[in-house]
mmCIF file of C-alpha atoms and ligand atoms in Angstrom:
data_model
loop_
_atom_site.group_PDB
_atom_site.id
_atom_site.type_symbol
_atom_site.label_atom_id
_atom_site.label_comp_id
_atom_site.label_asym_id
_atom_site.label_seq_id
_atom_site.Cartn_x
_atom_site.Cartn_y
_atom_site.Cartn_z
ATOM 1 C CA UNK A 13 28.293 12.785 -0.319
ATOM 2 C CA UNK A 14 24.724 12.687 0.685
ATOM 3 C CA UNK A 15 22.425 10.193 -1.133
ATOM 4 C CA UNK A 16 20.084 12.752 -2.561
ATOM 5 C CA UNK A 17 23.129 14.985 -3.938
ATOM 6 C CA UNK A 18 24.693 11.905 -5.594
ATOM 7 C CA UNK A 19 21.411 11.047 -7.034
ATOM 8 C CA UNK A 20 21.323 14.890 -8.280
ATOM 9 C CA UNK A 21 24.324 14.428 -9.907
ATOM 10 C CA UNK A 22 23.352 11.000 -11.482
ATOM 11 C CA UNK A 23 19.924 12.225 -12.822
ATOM 12 C CA UNK A 24 21.257 15.309 -14.498
ATOM 13 C CA UNK A 25 21.206 13.712 -17.743
ATOM 14 C CA UNK A 26 18.338 11.732 -19.471
ATOM 15 C CA UNK A 27 17.934 7.998 -18.337
ATOM 16 C CA UNK A 28 16.091 5.199 -19.021
ATOM 17 C CA UNK A 29 14.186 4.306 -15.964
ATOM 18 C CA UNK A 30 11.578 1.885 -14.259
ATOM 19 C CA UNK A 31 9.452 2.536 -11.480
ATOM 20 C CA UNK A 32 8.220 -0.844 -9.503
ATOM 21 C CA UNK A 33 5.781 -0.953 -6.787
ATOM 22 C CA UNK A 34 4.062 -3.837 -4.617
ATOM 23 C CA UNK A 35 1.614 -6.554 -5.610
ATOM 24 C CA UNK A 36 -1.929 -5.629 -5.660
ATOM 25 C CA UNK A 37 -1.045 -2.016 -5.347
ATOM 26 C CA UNK A 38 -3.014 0.155 -3.449
ATOM 27 C CA UNK A 39 -3.673 4.114 -3.971
ATOM 28 C CA UNK A 40 -0.463 5.099 -2.208
ATOM 29 C CA UNK A 41 1.508 2.315 -4.386
ATOM 30 C CA UNK A 42 0.059 3.614 -7.602
ATOM 31 C CA UNK A 43 -0.138 7.235 -6.735
ATOM 32 C CA UNK A 44 3.404 7.575 -5.719
ATOM 33 C CA UNK A 45 4.579 5.883 -8.617
ATOM 34 C CA UNK A 46 2.594 7.694 -11.258
ATOM 35 C CA UNK A 47 3.413 10.707 -9.503
ATOM 36 C CA UNK A 48 7.069 10.102 -9.603
ATOM 37 C CA UNK A 49 6.923 8.721 -13.144
ATOM 38 C CA UNK A 50 5.003 12.171 -14.354
ATOM 39 C CA UNK A 51 7.730 14.411 -12.751
ATOM 40 C CA UNK A 52 10.761 12.242 -13.993
ATOM 41 C CA UNK A 53 9.094 12.494 -17.822
ATOM 42 C CA UNK A 54 9.034 16.106 -17.081
ATOM 43 C CA UNK A 55 12.635 16.107 -16.475
ATOM 44 C CA UNK A 56 12.936 14.369 -19.788
ATOM 45 C CA UNK A 57 13.418 10.763 -18.648
ATOM 46 C CA UNK A 58 12.252 7.711 -20.363
ATOM 47 C CA UNK A 59 9.934 6.042 -17.659
ATOM 48 C CA UNK A 60 7.916 2.752 -17.316
ATOM 49 C CA UNK A 61 5.799 1.910 -14.458
ATOM 50 C CA UNK A 62 5.389 -1.722 -13.660
ATOM 51 C CA UNK A 63 3.101 -3.554 -11.446
ATOM 52 C CA UNK A 64 3.609 -7.057 -10.060
ATOM 53 C CA UNK A 65 -0.373 -7.523 -10.571
ATOM 54 C CA UNK A 66 -3.628 -5.581 -11.533
ATOM 55 C CA UNK A 67 -4.898 -2.670 -9.406
ATOM 56 C CA UNK A 68 -8.410 -2.575 -8.150
ATOM 57 C CA UNK A 69 -10.942 -1.096 -10.675
ATOM 58 C CA UNK A 70 -11.536 2.180 -8.419
ATOM 59 C CA UNK A 71 -8.040 2.988 -9.157
ATOM 60 C CA UNK A 72 -8.332 2.801 -12.951
ATOM 61 C CA UNK A 73 -8.834 6.671 -13.214
ATOM 62 C CA UNK A 74 -5.467 6.848 -12.312
ATOM 63 C CA UNK A 75 -4.051 5.308 -15.316
ATOM 64 C CA UNK A 76 -6.525 6.397 -18.014
ATOM 65 C CA UNK A 77 -3.862 6.098 -20.646
ATOM 66 C CA UNK A 78 -3.069 2.581 -19.522
ATOM 67 C CA UNK A 79 0.821 3.421 -19.074
ATOM 68 C CA UNK A 80 0.998 0.966 -16.254
ATOM 69 C CA UNK A 81 2.561 -2.427 -17.685
ATOM 70 C CA UNK A 82 0.912 -5.124 -15.439
ATOM 71 C CA UNK A 83 3.339 -8.038 -15.044
ATOM 72 C CA UNK A 84 1.727 -11.627 -15.955
ATOM 73 C CA UNK A 85 3.143 -14.540 -17.978
ATOM 74 C CA UNK A 86 2.077 -12.774 -21.166
ATOM 75 C CA UNK A 87 3.836 -9.585 -20.344
ATOM 76 C CA UNK A 88 6.909 -11.459 -18.747
ATOM 77 C CA UNK A 89 9.222 -11.038 -21.920
ATOM 78 C CA UNK A 90 8.081 -6.915 -22.346
ATOM 79 C CA UNK A 91 8.745 -6.321 -18.612
ATOM 80 C CA UNK A 92 11.983 -8.245 -18.564
ATOM 81 C CA UNK A 93 13.459 -6.236 -21.717
ATOM 82 C CA UNK A 94 12.183 -2.852 -20.214
ATOM 83 C CA UNK A 95 14.190 -3.946 -17.010
ATOM 84 C CA UNK A 96 17.066 -4.910 -18.544
ATOM 85 C CA UNK A 97 17.512 -1.489 -20.735
ATOM 86 C CA UNK A 98 16.755 0.506 -17.574
ATOM 87 C CA UNK A 99 19.640 2.548 -15.871
ATOM 88 C CA UNK A 100 17.799 2.581 -12.406
ATOM 89 C CA UNK A 101 14.968 0.845 -10.822
ATOM 90 C CA UNK A 102 12.806 2.677 -8.460
ATOM 91 C CA UNK A 103 10.910 0.685 -5.871
ATOM 92 C CA UNK A 104 7.896 2.487 -4.303
ATOM 93 C CA UNK A 105 5.947 1.537 -1.002
ATOM 94 C CA UNK A 106 7.674 -1.588 -0.484
ATOM 95 C CA UNK A 107 10.959 -2.741 0.855
ATOM 96 C CA UNK A 108 10.917 -6.336 0.837
ATOM 97 C CA UNK A 109 11.343 -8.395 -2.162
ATOM 98 C CA UNK A 110 8.439 -10.825 -1.359
ATOM 99 C CA UNK A 111 6.007 -7.995 -1.766
ATOM 100 C CA UNK A 112 6.829 -8.585 -5.820
ATOM 101 C CA UNK A 113 5.687 -12.041 -5.596
ATOM 102 C CA UNK A 114 6.011 -13.728 -9.169
ATOM 103 C CA UNK A 115 7.820 -10.348 -10.273
ATOM 104 C CA UNK A 116 10.599 -11.014 -7.618
ATOM 105 C CA UNK A 117 12.991 -12.996 -9.626
ATOM 106 C CA UNK A 118 13.363 -10.160 -12.517
ATOM 107 C CA UNK A 119 13.738 -7.668 -10.057
ATOM 108 C CA UNK A 120 16.005 -9.398 -7.413
ATOM 109 C CA UNK A 121 18.681 -10.500 -9.982
ATOM 110 C CA UNK A 122 19.144 -7.464 -11.832
ATOM 111 C CA UNK A 123 22.556 -5.649 -11.641
ATOM 112 C CA UNK A 124 20.968 -2.348 -11.958
ATOM 113 C CA UNK A 125 21.089 0.562 -9.515
ATOM 114 C CA UNK A 126 18.227 0.646 -7.151
ATOM 115 C CA UNK A 127 16.080 3.356 -5.236
ATOM 116 C CA UNK A 128 13.884 2.731 -2.538
ATOM 117 C CA UNK A 129 11.427 5.392 -1.608
ATOM 118 C CA UNK A 130 9.199 3.486 1.260
ATOM 119 C CA UNK A 131 7.734 4.288 4.683
ATOM 120 C CA UNK A 132 7.499 0.467 6.039
ATOM 121 C CA UNK A 133 9.492 -0.805 8.926
ATOM 122 C CA UNK A 134 12.274 -3.408 8.548
ATOM 123 C CA UNK A 135 13.852 -3.009 5.058
ATOM 124 C CA UNK A 136 15.501 -5.838 3.597
ATOM 125 C CA UNK A 137 16.640 -4.532 0.027
ATOM 126 C CA UNK A 138 20.115 -3.476 -0.667
ATOM 127 C CA UNK A 139 19.819 -0.254 -2.681
ATOM 128 C CA UNK A 140 22.023 2.426 -4.053
ATOM 129 C CA UNK A 141 19.903 5.504 -2.895
ATOM 130 C CA UNK A 142 17.257 5.578 -0.296
ATOM 131 C CA UNK A 143 14.254 7.847 0.922
ATOM 132 C CA UNK A 144 13.144 5.947 4.021
ATOM 133 C CA UNK A 145 11.106 7.149 6.737
ATOM 134 C CA UNK A 146 8.568 5.133 8.770
ATOM 135 C CA UNK A 147 7.291 8.292 10.299
ATOM 136 C CA UNK A 148 5.895 9.446 7.022
ATOM 137 C CA UNK A 149 2.006 8.834 6.393
ATOM 138 C CA UNK A 150 2.555 7.587 2.773
ATOM 139 C CA UNK A 151 4.981 6.880 0.057
ATOM 140 C CA UNK A 152 3.166 9.753 -1.481
ATOM 141 C CA UNK A 153 4.459 12.186 1.090
ATOM 142 C CA UNK A 154 7.906 11.102 0.645
ATOM 143 C CA UNK A 155 7.762 11.631 -3.250
ATOM 144 C CA UNK A 156 6.342 14.911 -2.521
ATOM 145 C CA UNK A 157 9.292 15.832 -0.200
ATOM 146 C CA UNK A 158 11.900 14.269 -2.528
ATOM 147 C CA UNK A 159 10.723 16.693 -5.586
ATOM 148 C CA UNK A 160 10.830 19.285 -2.953
ATOM 149 C CA UNK A 161 14.384 18.392 -1.973
ATOM 150 C CA UNK A 162 15.426 18.316 -5.419
ATOM 151 C CA UNK A 163 14.272 21.739 -5.904
ATOM 152 C CA UNK A 164 11.389 20.927 -8.446
ATOM 153 C CA UNK A 165 8.347 21.597 -6.540
ATOM 154 C CA UNK A 166 7.167 23.804 -9.178
ATOM 155 C CA UNK A 167 6.933 20.808 -11.462
ATOM 156 C CA UNK A 168 4.161 19.272 -9.631
ATOM 157 C CA UNK A 169 0.947 19.981 -11.492
ATOM 158 C CA UNK A 170 -2.666 19.087 -10.868
ATOM 159 C CA UNK A 171 -2.280 15.713 -11.966
ATOM 160 C CA UNK A 172 0.682 14.823 -10.132
ATOM 161 C CA UNK A 173 -1.068 16.472 -7.039
ATOM 162 C CA UNK A 174 -3.906 14.115 -7.709
ATOM 163 C CA UNK A 175 -2.043 11.218 -7.489
ATOM 164 C CA UNK A 176 -0.060 12.073 -4.330
ATOM 165 C CA UNK A 177 -3.352 13.231 -2.681
ATOM 166 C CA UNK A 178 -5.062 9.897 -3.588
ATOM 167 C CA UNK A 179 -1.958 8.043 -1.728
ATOM 168 C CA UNK A 180 -2.048 10.390 1.440
ATOM 169 C CA UNK A 181 -5.786 10.553 1.937
ATOM 170 C CA UNK A 182 -6.163 6.645 1.412
ATOM 171 C CA UNK A 183 -2.982 5.652 3.610
ATOM 172 C CA UNK A 184 -4.317 8.044 6.280
ATOM 173 C CA UNK A 185 -7.848 6.723 5.914
ATOM 174 C CA UNK A 186 -8.848 10.296 5.409
ATOM 175 C CA UNK A 187 -6.610 11.856 7.902
ATOM 176 C CA UNK A 188 -7.994 9.751 10.795
ATOM 177 C CA UNK A 189 -5.244 7.342 11.623
ATOM 178 C CA UNK A 190 -2.446 8.000 14.405
ATOM 179 C CA UNK A 191 0.226 7.981 11.344
ATOM 180 C CA UNK A 192 -1.286 11.345 9.871
ATOM 181 C CA UNK A 193 1.444 13.785 9.945
ATOM 182 C CA UNK A 194 1.523 17.882 10.195
ATOM 183 C CA UNK A 195 3.163 17.307 6.818
ATOM 184 C CA UNK A 196 0.152 15.570 5.217
ATOM 185 C CA UNK A 197 -1.875 18.494 5.953
ATOM 186 C CA UNK A 198 0.388 21.253 4.632
ATOM 187 C CA UNK A 199 1.159 19.015 1.421
ATOM 188 C CA UNK A 200 -2.741 19.002 0.961
ATOM 189 C CA UNK A 201 -3.037 22.597 1.328
ATOM 190 C CA UNK A 202 -0.400 23.093 -1.141
ATOM 191 C CA UNK A 203 -1.830 20.989 -3.579
ATOM 192 C CA UNK A 204 -5.155 22.439 -3.180
ATOM 193 C CA UNK A 205 -3.415 25.899 -3.724
ATOM 194 C CA UNK A 206 -2.340 24.207 -6.958
ATOM 195 C CA UNK A 207 -5.808 23.380 -8.085
ATOM 196 C CA UNK A 208 -6.151 19.932 -7.082
ATOM 197 C CA UNK A 209 -9.676 19.323 -6.507
ATOM 198 C CA UNK A 210 -9.639 16.991 -3.301
ATOM 199 C CA UNK A 211 -13.296 16.189 -3.219
ATOM 200 C CA UNK A 212 -12.944 15.029 -6.972
ATOM 201 C CA UNK A 213 -10.253 12.654 -5.998
ATOM 202 C CA UNK A 214 -12.177 11.626 -2.765
ATOM 203 C CA UNK A 215 -15.464 10.815 -4.833
ATOM 204 C CA UNK A 216 -13.458 8.738 -7.404
ATOM 205 C CA UNK A 217 -12.119 6.624 -4.647
ATOM 206 C CA UNK A 218 -14.919 6.162 -2.085
ATOM 207 C CA UNK A 219 -17.919 7.211 -3.905
ATOM 208 C CA UNK A 220 -17.588 4.516 -6.671
ATOM 209 C CA UNK A 221 -18.960 1.397 -5.320
ATOM 210 C CA UNK A 222 -20.948 -0.943 -7.282
ATOM 211 C CA UNK A 223 -24.383 -2.038 -5.881
ATOM 212 C CA UNK A 224 -22.670 -5.718 -5.427
ATOM 213 C CA UNK A 225 -20.063 -4.261 -3.300
ATOM 214 C CA UNK A 226 -22.548 -2.419 -1.159
ATOM 215 C CA UNK A 227 -24.651 -5.508 -0.763
ATOM 216 C CA UNK A 228 -21.495 -7.483 0.035
ATOM 217 C CA UNK A 229 -20.403 -5.048 2.778
ATOM 218 C CA UNK A 230 -23.974 -5.261 4.390
ATOM 219 C CA UNK A 231 -23.886 -9.016 4.445
ATOM 220 C CA UNK A 232 -20.235 -8.750 5.927
ATOM 221 C CA UNK A 233 -21.355 -6.282 8.545
ATOM 222 C CA UNK A 234 -24.526 -7.936 9.507
ATOM 223 C CA UNK A 235 -23.623 -11.369 9.599
ATOM 224 C CA UNK A 236 -19.779 -11.727 9.897
ATOM 225 C CA UNK A 237 -18.643 -9.776 12.876
ATOM 226 C CA UNK A 238 -16.863 -11.507 15.579
ATOM 227 C CA UNK A 239 -16.567 -9.233 18.784
ATOM 228 C CA UNK A 240 -14.330 -10.709 21.619
ATOM 229 C CA UNK A 241 -14.609 -7.825 24.505
ATOM 230 C CA UNK A 242 -12.255 -9.774 26.663
ATOM 231 C CA UNK A 243 -9.529 -8.884 24.009
ATOM 232 C CA UNK A 244 -10.779 -5.713 22.768
ATOM 233 C CA UNK A 245 -10.819 -7.651 19.508
ATOM 234 C CA UNK A 246 -13.217 -7.790 16.239
ATOM 235 C CA UNK A 247 -12.785 -9.455 13.348
ATOM 236 C CA UNK A 248 -14.419 -10.770 9.985
ATOM 237 C CA UNK A 249 -13.894 -14.220 8.285
ATOM 238 C CA UNK A 250 -14.755 -14.168 4.514
ATOM 239 C CA UNK A 251 -15.095 -17.394 2.664
ATOM 240 C CA UNK A 252 -14.363 -17.883 -1.119
ATOM 241 C CA UNK A 253 -18.048 -18.799 -1.803
ATOM 242 C CA UNK A 254 -19.196 -15.407 -0.244
ATOM 243 C CA UNK A 255 -16.728 -13.484 -2.628
ATOM 244 C CA UNK A 256 -18.274 -15.222 -5.485
ATOM 245 C CA UNK A 257 -22.005 -15.141 -3.989
ATOM 246 C CA UNK A 258 -21.675 -11.373 -3.849
ATOM 247 C CA UNK A 259 -19.858 -11.083 -7.135
ATOM 248 C CA UNK A 260 -16.880 -9.192 -5.784
ATOM 249 C CA UNK A 261 -14.305 -7.399 -7.803
ATOM 250 C CA UNK A 262 -10.580 -7.081 -6.688
ATOM 251 C CA UNK A 263 -10.468 -4.189 -3.998
ATOM 252 C CA UNK A 264 -13.958 -4.764 -2.552
ATOM 253 C CA UNK A 265 -13.040 -5.884 0.606
ATOM 254 C CA UNK A 266 -10.700 -3.057 0.881
ATOM 255 C CA UNK A 267 -11.171 -0.572 3.998
ATOM 256 C CA UNK A 268 -13.656 -3.631 5.624
ATOM 257 C CA UNK A 269 -11.422 -4.198 8.424
ATOM 258 C CA UNK A 270 -11.763 -0.595 9.589
ATOM 259 C CA UNK A 271 -15.181 -1.248 10.265
ATOM 260 C CA UNK A 272 -14.070 -4.228 12.872
ATOM 261 C CA UNK A 273 -11.824 -1.325 14.458
ATOM 262 C CA UNK A 274 -14.481 1.210 14.651
ATOM 263 C CA UNK A 275 -16.480 -1.009 17.133
ATOM 264 C CA UNK A 276 -16.176 0.839 20.531
ATOM 265 C CA UNK A 277 -13.179 -0.184 22.720
ATOM 266 C CA UNK A 278 -11.585 -2.384 20.118
ATOM 267 C CA UNK A 279 -7.605 -2.180 20.203
ATOM 268 C CA UNK A 280 -7.350 -4.825 17.281
ATOM 269 C CA UNK A 281 -9.281 -5.602 14.351
ATOM 270 C CA UNK A 282 -8.587 -8.377 11.639
ATOM 271 C CA UNK A 283 -10.042 -9.651 8.506
ATOM 272 C CA UNK A 284 -9.225 -13.435 7.115
ATOM 273 C CA UNK A 285 -10.040 -13.783 3.426
ATOM 274 C CA UNK A 286 -9.890 -17.007 1.641
ATOM 275 C CA UNK A 287 -8.595 -16.598 -1.803
ATOM 276 C CA UNK A 288 -7.906 -19.681 -3.651
ATOM 277 C CA UNK A 289 -5.466 -21.675 -1.507
ATOM 278 C CA UNK A 290 -4.423 -18.611 0.498
ATOM 279 C CA UNK A 291 -5.821 -16.630 3.547
ATOM 280 C CA UNK A 292 -5.338 -12.936 3.021
ATOM 281 C CA UNK A 293 -4.993 -11.478 6.530
ATOM 282 C CA UNK A 294 -5.322 -7.556 7.420
ATOM 283 C CA UNK A 295 -4.955 -6.284 10.634
ATOM 284 C CA UNK A 296 -5.540 -2.815 12.380
ATOM 285 C CA UNK A 297 -4.864 -1.488 15.738
ATOM 286 C CA UNK A 298 -5.215 1.605 17.847
ATOM 287 C CA UNK A 299 -3.105 3.039 20.269
ATOM 288 C CA UNK A 300 0.353 1.499 20.751
ATOM 289 C CA UNK A 301 -0.592 -2.135 20.044
ATOM 290 C CA UNK A 302 1.855 -3.171 17.168
ATOM 291 C CA UNK A 303 0.031 -5.287 14.614
ATOM 292 C CA UNK A 304 3.074 -5.490 12.364
ATOM 293 C CA UNK A 305 4.701 -7.950 14.811
ATOM 294 C CA UNK A 306 1.791 -10.080 14.814
ATOM 295 C CA UNK A 307 1.589 -10.151 11.219
ATOM 296 C CA UNK A 308 5.130 -10.843 10.904
ATOM 297 C CA UNK A 309 5.360 -13.670 13.566
ATOM 298 C CA UNK A 310 1.795 -15.331 12.578
ATOM 299 C CA UNK A 311 1.094 -14.703 9.061
ATOM 300 C CA UNK A 312 4.181 -14.003 6.939
ATOM 301 C CA UNK A 313 3.681 -10.490 6.503
ATOM 302 C CA UNK A 314 4.480 -7.066 8.315
ATOM 303 C CA UNK A 315 3.435 -3.584 7.761
ATOM 304 C CA UNK A 316 3.170 -0.718 10.112
ATOM 305 C CA UNK A 317 2.386 -0.208 13.927
ATOM 306 C CA UNK A 318 -1.243 0.048 13.225
ATOM 307 C CA UNK A 319 -2.013 -1.408 9.724
ATOM 308 C CA UNK A 320 -0.287 -4.525 8.723
ATOM 309 C CA UNK A 321 -0.962 -7.593 6.700
ATOM 310 C CA UNK A 322 0.153 -10.955 5.323
ATOM 311 C CA UNK A 323 -0.855 -13.893 3.834
ATOM 312 C CA UNK A 324 -0.780 -17.672 4.816
ATOM 313 C CA UNK A 325 -1.424 -21.184 3.012
ATOM 314 C CA UNK A 326 -3.667 -22.840 5.571
ATOM 315 C CA UNK A 327 -7.389 -23.521 5.839
ATOM 316 C CA UNK A 328 -9.651 -20.631 6.942
ATOM 317 C CA UNK A 329 -10.499 -21.890 10.197
ATOM 318 C CA UNK A 330 -6.999 -22.706 10.878
ATOM 319 C CA UNK A 331 -6.018 -19.062 10.406
ATOM 320 C CA UNK A 332 -8.810 -17.810 12.818
ATOM 321 C CA UNK A 333 -7.339 -20.320 15.309
ATOM 322 C CA UNK A 334 -3.973 -18.673 14.692
ATOM 323 C CA UNK A 335 -5.406 -15.418 15.485
ATOM 324 C CA UNK A 336 -7.203 -16.373 18.513
ATOM 325 C CA UNK A 337 -3.988 -17.820 19.666
ATOM 326 C CA UNK A 338 -1.994 -14.602 18.987
ATOM 327 C CA UNK A 339 -4.843 -12.792 21.245
ATOM 328 C CA UNK A 340 -4.529 -15.230 23.715
ATOM 329 C CA UNK A 341 -0.599 -14.634 23.630
ATOM 330 C CA UNK A 342 -1.211 -10.835 24.138
ATOM 331 C CA UNK A 343 -4.086 -10.986 26.448
ATOM 332 C CA UNK A 344 -2.615 -8.760 29.211
ATOM 333 C CA UNK A 345 -1.217 -6.246 26.927
ATOM 334 C CA UNK A 346 -4.701 -5.833 25.051
ATOM 335 C CA UNK A 347 -6.794 -5.858 28.480
ATOM 336 C CA UNK A 348 -4.290 -3.028 30.046
ATOM 337 C CA UNK A 349 -3.765 -0.766 27.115
ATOM 338 C CA UNK A 350 -4.835 2.632 27.864
ATOM 339 C CA UNK A 351 -6.478 4.550 24.991
ATOM 340 C CA UNK A 352 -5.747 8.386 24.946
HETATM 341 P P1 5GP B 6 -3.851 -4.136 3.746
HETATM 342 O O1 5GP B 6 -4.479 -4.831 4.753
HETATM 343 O O2 5GP B 6 -4.360 -2.873 3.395
HETATM 344 O O3 5GP B 6 -3.542 -5.178 2.507
HETATM 345 O O4 5GP B 6 -2.110 -3.608 4.206
HETATM 346 C C1 5GP B 6 -1.873 -3.093 5.250
HETATM 347 C C2 5GP B 6 -0.378 -2.721 5.334
HETATM 348 O O5 5GP B 6 0.246 -4.189 5.683
HETATM 349 C C3 5GP B 6 -0.208 -2.191 3.997
HETATM 350 O O6 5GP B 6 -0.105 -0.599 4.086
HETATM 351 C C4 5GP B 6 1.566 -2.746 4.019
HETATM 352 O O7 5GP B 6 2.339 -1.832 4.846
HETATM 353 C C5 5GP B 6 1.622 -3.927 4.812
HETATM 354 N N1 5GP B 6 1.321 -5.097 3.826
HETATM 355 C C6 5GP B 6 0.376 -5.660 3.101
HETATM 356 N N2 5GP B 6 0.709 -6.747 2.595
HETATM 357 C C7 5GP B 6 1.906 -7.137 2.993
HETATM 358 C C8 5GP B 6 2.721 -8.135 2.846
HETATM 359 O O8 5GP B 6 2.268 -9.282 2.273
HETATM 360 N N3 5GP B 6 3.929 -8.528 3.496
HETATM 361 C C9 5GP B 6 4.366 -7.366 4.257
HETATM 362 N N4 5GP B 6 5.468 -7.057 4.950
HETATM 363 N N5 5GP B 6 3.627 -6.150 4.633
HETATM 364 C C10 5GP B 6 2.242 -6.161 3.794
HETATM 365 MN MN1 MN B 7 1.932 3.395 1.534
#
């Protein structure tokens, strides 16, 4: 029996369900989780969304009712009890346990059914049900398609549509990335027909910066851009002190790496951010140059062909050196890549 048919049979009676997404959720992680939760609630299930960590403030509009349980030492017991009672755990926008960080043991050791909905490469989770497609632009695209396949497209209302649009628009960088699918545009058109105001969502996400954030971006663009024409590479290195000096909040560095990629003729862009004893690394690329392999090989991470990330417990200058070594190893490929 096809996984979806089997799922249809299993889900036809009301169930206790939990939806989990990855650490520091982005708009696709949070949007797909909340959209699926709202849909499942409409189908009379009891649903809890658990996030392994807080989400950035610019996504707070998505969780106005504070329904997302944020995992922390204080909420450990409540999350554990909710998970133990669950009949199925949905895992959205990730497919390797390390993306759960400290929530990992609670989920990994659970004897409960699992349903993974994801668009990342190299899944590492054993699940009972799967919606996995690396060609999808976002997990929100997959949630929309799943609801459609279940014959429930008419349960998608404006709030669900806003969540889905938020994930699609951010994971495609406003329909700019090579991962932007035809379906992403078709879904968006359907959501607009439903009454979703795409301009409202865009403004909530992109026109919501604090003054501090704008000053911080100004400083990084003016003083911190490294350009390496011989590798078609650009990158930023940001210290913990700079994050503090500019009073940055969680999420304030998001999108910065795209500025590095926007420099003419750039094929690979990176950002290295000092956060406690870790360096958060984000990589972006143009064309066929795969940054997920670089993130996996050098920075304990992974992701998509053109967008990947990871983190390493080494000093900031060491992370930069590692990146330069990676560039040197791929020099020939970077020099010879022809962009269309
Ligand atoms: P970002 O640079 O926006 O944090 O992440 C870019 C992409 O890299 C994400 O969409 C996700 O696919 C992937 N990613 C981010 N962090 C990690 C990580 O810690 N491990 C893995 N495997 N992938 C990550
Ligand atoms: Mn995603």
